[in-house]
Coordinates of C-alpha atoms in Angstrom, one line a residue:
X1491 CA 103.1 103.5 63.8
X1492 CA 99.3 104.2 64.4
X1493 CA 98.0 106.7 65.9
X1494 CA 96.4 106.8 69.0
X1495 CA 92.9 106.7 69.5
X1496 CA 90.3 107.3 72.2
X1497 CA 88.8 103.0 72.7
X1498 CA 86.3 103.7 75.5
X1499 CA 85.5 105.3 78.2
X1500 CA 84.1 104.7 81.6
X1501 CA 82.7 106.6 84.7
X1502 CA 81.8 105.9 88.5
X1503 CA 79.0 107.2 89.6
X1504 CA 79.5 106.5 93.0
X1505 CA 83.1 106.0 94.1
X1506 CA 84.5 102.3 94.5
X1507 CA 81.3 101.1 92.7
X1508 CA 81.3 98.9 89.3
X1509 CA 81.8 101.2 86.3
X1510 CA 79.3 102.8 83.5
X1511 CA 80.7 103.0 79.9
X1512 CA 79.9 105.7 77.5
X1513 CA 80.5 106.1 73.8
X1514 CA 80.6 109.9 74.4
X1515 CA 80.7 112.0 77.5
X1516 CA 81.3 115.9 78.7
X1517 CA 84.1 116.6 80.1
X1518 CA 84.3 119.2 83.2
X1519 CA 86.9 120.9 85.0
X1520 CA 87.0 118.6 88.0
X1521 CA 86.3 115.5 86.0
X1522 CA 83.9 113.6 83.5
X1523 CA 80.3 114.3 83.4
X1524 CA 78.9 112.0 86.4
X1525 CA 81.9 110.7 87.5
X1526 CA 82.4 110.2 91.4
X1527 CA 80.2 112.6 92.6
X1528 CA 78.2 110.0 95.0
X1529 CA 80.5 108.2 97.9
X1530 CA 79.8 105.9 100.8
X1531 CA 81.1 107.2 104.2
X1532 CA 81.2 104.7 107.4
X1533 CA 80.3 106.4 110.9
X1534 CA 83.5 108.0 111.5
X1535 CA 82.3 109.6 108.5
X1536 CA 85.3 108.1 106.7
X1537 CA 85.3 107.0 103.0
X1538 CA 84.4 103.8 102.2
X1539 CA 86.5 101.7 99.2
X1540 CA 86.8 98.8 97.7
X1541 CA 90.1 98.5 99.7
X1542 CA 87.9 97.7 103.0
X1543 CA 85.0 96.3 101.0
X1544 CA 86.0 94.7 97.9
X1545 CA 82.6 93.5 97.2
X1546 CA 81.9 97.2 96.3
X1547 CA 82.8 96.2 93.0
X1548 CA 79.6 94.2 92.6
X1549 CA 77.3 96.8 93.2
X1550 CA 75.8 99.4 90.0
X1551 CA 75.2 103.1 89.8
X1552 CA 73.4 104.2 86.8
X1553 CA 73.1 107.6 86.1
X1554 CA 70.0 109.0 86.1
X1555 CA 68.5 112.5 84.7
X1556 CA 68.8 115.4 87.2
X1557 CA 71.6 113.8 88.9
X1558 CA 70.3 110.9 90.4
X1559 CA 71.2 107.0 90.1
X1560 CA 69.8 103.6 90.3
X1561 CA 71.5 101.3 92.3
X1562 CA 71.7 97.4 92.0
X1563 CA 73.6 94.3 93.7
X1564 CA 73.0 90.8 93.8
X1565 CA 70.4 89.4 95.8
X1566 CA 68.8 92.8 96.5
X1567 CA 65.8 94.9 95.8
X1568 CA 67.0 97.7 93.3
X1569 CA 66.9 101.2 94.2
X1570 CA 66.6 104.8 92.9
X1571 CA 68.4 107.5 94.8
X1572 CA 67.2 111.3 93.8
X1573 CA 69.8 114.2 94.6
X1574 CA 69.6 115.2 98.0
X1575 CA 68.7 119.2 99.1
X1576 CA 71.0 121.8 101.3
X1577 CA 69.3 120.8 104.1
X1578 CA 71.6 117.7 104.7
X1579 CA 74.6 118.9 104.6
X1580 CA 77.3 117.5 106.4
X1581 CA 81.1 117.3 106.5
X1582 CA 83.0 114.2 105.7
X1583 CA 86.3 112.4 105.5
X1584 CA 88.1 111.7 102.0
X1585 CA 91.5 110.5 102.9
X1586 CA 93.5 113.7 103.8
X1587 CA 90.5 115.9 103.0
X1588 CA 87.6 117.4 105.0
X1589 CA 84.7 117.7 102.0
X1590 CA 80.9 119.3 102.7
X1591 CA 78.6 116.3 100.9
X1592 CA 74.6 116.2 100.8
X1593 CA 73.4 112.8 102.6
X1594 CA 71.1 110.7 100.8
X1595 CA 67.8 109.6 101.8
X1596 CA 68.1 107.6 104.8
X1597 CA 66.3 104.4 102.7
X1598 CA 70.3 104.6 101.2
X1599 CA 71.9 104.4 103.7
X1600 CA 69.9 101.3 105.3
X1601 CA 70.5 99.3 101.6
X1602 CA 74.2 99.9 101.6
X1603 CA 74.5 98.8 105.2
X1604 CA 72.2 95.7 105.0
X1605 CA 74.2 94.6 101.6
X1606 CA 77.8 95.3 103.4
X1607 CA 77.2 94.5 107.1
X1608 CA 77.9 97.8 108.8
X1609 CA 77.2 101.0 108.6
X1610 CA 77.2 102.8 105.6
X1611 CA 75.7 106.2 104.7
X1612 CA 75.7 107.4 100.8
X1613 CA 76.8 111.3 100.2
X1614 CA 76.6 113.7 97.1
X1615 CA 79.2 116.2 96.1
X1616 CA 76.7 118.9 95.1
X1617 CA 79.0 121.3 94.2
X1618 CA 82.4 120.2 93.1
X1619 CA 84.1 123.2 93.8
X1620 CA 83.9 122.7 97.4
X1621 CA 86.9 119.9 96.9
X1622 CA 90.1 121.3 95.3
X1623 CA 92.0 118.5 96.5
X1624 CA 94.6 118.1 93.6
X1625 CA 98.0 118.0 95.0
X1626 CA 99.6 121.5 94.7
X1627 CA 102.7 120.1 93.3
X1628 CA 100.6 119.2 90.1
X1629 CA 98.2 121.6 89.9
X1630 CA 97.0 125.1 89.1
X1631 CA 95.5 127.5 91.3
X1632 CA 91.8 126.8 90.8
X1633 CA 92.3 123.1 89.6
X1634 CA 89.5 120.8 91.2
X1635 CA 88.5 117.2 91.7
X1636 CA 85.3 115.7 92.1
X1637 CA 85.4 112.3 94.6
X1638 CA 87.7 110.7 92.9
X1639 CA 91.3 109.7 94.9
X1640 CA 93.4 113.1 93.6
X1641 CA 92.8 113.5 89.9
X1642 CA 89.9 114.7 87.4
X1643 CA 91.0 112.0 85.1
X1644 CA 92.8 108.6 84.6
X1645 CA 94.2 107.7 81.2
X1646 CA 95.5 104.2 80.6
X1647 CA 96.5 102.6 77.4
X1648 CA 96.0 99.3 75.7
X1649 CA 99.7 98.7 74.5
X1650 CA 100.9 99.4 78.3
X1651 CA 98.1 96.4 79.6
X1652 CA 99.1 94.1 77.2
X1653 CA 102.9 94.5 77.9
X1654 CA 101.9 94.1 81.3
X1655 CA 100.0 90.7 80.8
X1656 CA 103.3 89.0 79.3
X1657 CA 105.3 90.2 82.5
X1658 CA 102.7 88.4 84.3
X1659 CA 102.5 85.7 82.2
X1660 CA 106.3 85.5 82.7
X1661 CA 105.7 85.6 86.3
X1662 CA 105.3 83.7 89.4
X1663 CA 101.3 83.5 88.8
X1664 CA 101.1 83.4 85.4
X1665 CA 97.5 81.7 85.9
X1666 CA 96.2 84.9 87.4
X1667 CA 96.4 87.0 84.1
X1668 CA 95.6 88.2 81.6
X1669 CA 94.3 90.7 83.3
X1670 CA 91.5 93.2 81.8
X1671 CA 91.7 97.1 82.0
X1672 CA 89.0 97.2 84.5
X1673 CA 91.2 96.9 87.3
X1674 CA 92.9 99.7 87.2
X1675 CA 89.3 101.5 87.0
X1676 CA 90.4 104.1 83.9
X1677 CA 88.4 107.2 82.2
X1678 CA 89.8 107.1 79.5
X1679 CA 91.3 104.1 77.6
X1680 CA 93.7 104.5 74.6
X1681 CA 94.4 102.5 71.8
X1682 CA 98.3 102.5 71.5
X1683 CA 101.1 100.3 69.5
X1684 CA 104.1 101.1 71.8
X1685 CA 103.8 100.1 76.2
X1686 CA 104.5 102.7 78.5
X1687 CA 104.7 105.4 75.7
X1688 CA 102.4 107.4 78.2
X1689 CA 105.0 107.9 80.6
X1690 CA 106.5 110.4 78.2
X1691 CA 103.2 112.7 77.6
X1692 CA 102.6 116.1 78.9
X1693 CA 99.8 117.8 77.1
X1694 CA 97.2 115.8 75.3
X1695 CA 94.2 116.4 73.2
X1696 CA 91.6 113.7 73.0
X1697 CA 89.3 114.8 70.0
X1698 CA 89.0 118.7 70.7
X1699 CA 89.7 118.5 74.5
X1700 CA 93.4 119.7 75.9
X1701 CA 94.6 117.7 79.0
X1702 CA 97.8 118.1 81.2
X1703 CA 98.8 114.8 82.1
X1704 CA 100.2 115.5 85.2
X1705 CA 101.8 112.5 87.0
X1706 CA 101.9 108.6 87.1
X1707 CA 99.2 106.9 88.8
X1708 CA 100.4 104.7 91.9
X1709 CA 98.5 101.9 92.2
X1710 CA 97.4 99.7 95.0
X1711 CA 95.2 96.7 96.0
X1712 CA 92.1 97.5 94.6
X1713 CA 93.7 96.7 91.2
X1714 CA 94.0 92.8 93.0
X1715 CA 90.0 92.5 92.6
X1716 CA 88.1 91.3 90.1
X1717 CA 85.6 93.7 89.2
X1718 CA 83.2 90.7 88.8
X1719 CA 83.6 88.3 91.2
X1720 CA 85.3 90.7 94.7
X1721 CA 87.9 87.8 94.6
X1722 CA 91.1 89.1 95.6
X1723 CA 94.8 87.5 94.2
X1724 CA 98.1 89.1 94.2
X1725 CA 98.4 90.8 90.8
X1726 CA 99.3 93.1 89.2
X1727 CA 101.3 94.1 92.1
X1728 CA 103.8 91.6 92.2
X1729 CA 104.6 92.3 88.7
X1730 CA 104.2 96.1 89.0
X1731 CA 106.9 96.1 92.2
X1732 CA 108.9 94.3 90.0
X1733 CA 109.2 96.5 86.5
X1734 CA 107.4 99.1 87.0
X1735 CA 108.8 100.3 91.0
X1736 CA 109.4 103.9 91.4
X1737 CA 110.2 104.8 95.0
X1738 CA 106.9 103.2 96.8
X1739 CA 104.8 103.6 94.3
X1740 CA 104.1 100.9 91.5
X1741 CA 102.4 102.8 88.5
X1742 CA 100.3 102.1 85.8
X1743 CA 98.4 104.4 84.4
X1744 CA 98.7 108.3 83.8
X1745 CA 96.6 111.0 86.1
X1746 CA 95.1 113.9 83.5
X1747 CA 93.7 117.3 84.4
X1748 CA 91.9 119.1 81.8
X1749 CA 92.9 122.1 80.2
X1750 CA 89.5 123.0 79.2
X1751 CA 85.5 121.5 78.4
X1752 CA 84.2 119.5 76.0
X1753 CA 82.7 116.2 74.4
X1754 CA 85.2 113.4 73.7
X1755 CA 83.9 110.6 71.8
X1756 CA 84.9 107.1 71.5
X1757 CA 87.3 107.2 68.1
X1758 CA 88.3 110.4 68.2
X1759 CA 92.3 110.8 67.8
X1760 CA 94.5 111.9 70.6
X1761 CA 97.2 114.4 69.6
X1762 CA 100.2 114.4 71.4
X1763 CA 100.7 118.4 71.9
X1764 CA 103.9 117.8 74.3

């Protein structure tokens, strides 16, 4: 059997937006280098997802130098977003969690709004210790989390997608698959010969960087959108609440924390340590 490798890896740059690949990123302790530190919040101020605004998944975030991104949708003038100062400090809504966020420039929040149709205001996690959101039951004291839902990292794994396309395909909407990885919106993708062999990992090392891989990752209707077109169909959740239904959660997928820092590269080997 071959040994996993590390096939690619992807970041957010602004939560619920399309992804960024990278052939070789830094990894932190509350995630990847980059990865969800910029969110959109409605007027409650509540996070904004694709699950209330698929079309989210149309819209880029590059990363720029010093922190910043450049943003671009379809139909619209592009536009460059620097790192906002202390002075605009406010407290938000991030499902369960109250997090203090920077606001952007109000010129980001009118382009978000035009493009989806109500208000929308664009934040910054300026300092990512602020949010140590990762659910006690998993964590350590002092583990931390960037935007993203509960976890520094998701790991999925190309043997586990492919054994998922042939349920589909065996399925009651066959003509919706295959699907590709980017729904389910992973870090880190592995190359793998055996589905679901994740489920059994505990302590990982991609290249030189040790990760706890802490729990299953429940998924839910986001994973229904294409990440090109914001069209919406029914799987993989069908086929997930039929094989792969634990309690009222339908996984796929593996949440990481990292057990240190580090550069991880695309081809480096991933060690199984437990």
């Amino acid at each position: 059997m071959a040994s996993p490798v590390l096939r690619s890896v992807h970041l957010y740059p602004v939560k619920s937006l399309g992804a960024q690949t990278s052939d070789e990123i830094a990894v932190e302790p509350w995630g990847l280098d980059g990865d969800r530190r910029w969110m959109l919040v409605d007027k409650a101020p509540r996070v904004i997802t694709q699950r209330q605004q698929p079309f989210l998944a149309r819209i880029s975030a590059v990363p720029l130098s010093g922190g910043g991104i450049a943003l671009s949708a379809p139909g619209r003038p592009p536009l460059r977003v620097e790192v906002p100062g202390p002075e605009r400090l406010v407290d938000v809504e991030l499902h369960r969690d109250t997090v203090t966020v920077a606001e952007a420039a109000d010129e980001a929040h009118a382009w978000f709004s035009e493009i989806l149709g109500s208000e929308a205001r664009l934040v910054h996690l300026d300092d990512p210790a602020r949010r140590r959101a990762v659910d006690p039951a998993y964590a350590r004291p002092g583990d931390m989390v960037s935007f993203a839902d509960g976890y520094p990292l998701l790991l999925t794994t190309t043997a586990s997608l492919d054994a998922l396309n042939s349920l589909i395909a065996a399925g009651d909407r066959p003509h919706e698959g295959p699907l590709p990885m980017d729904r389910f919106r992973p870090n880190v993708v592995i190359d793998s010969t055996e589905a679901w062999v994740e489920d059994g990992w505990r302590r990982i090392a991609i290249g030189d960087v040790p990760f706890s891989v802490v729990k299953p990752c429940g998924r839910c209707v986001i994973t229904t959108t294409d990440q090109r077109t914001a069209e919406r169909g029914k799987e993989p959740l069908l086929t997930l609440a039929r094989h792969r239904r634990v309690g009222n959660q339908l996984l796929f997928g593996q949440n990481l924390i990292p057990d240190g820092t580090g550069v991880i590269r695309v081809g480096d080997p991933v060690k199984i340590l437990d």
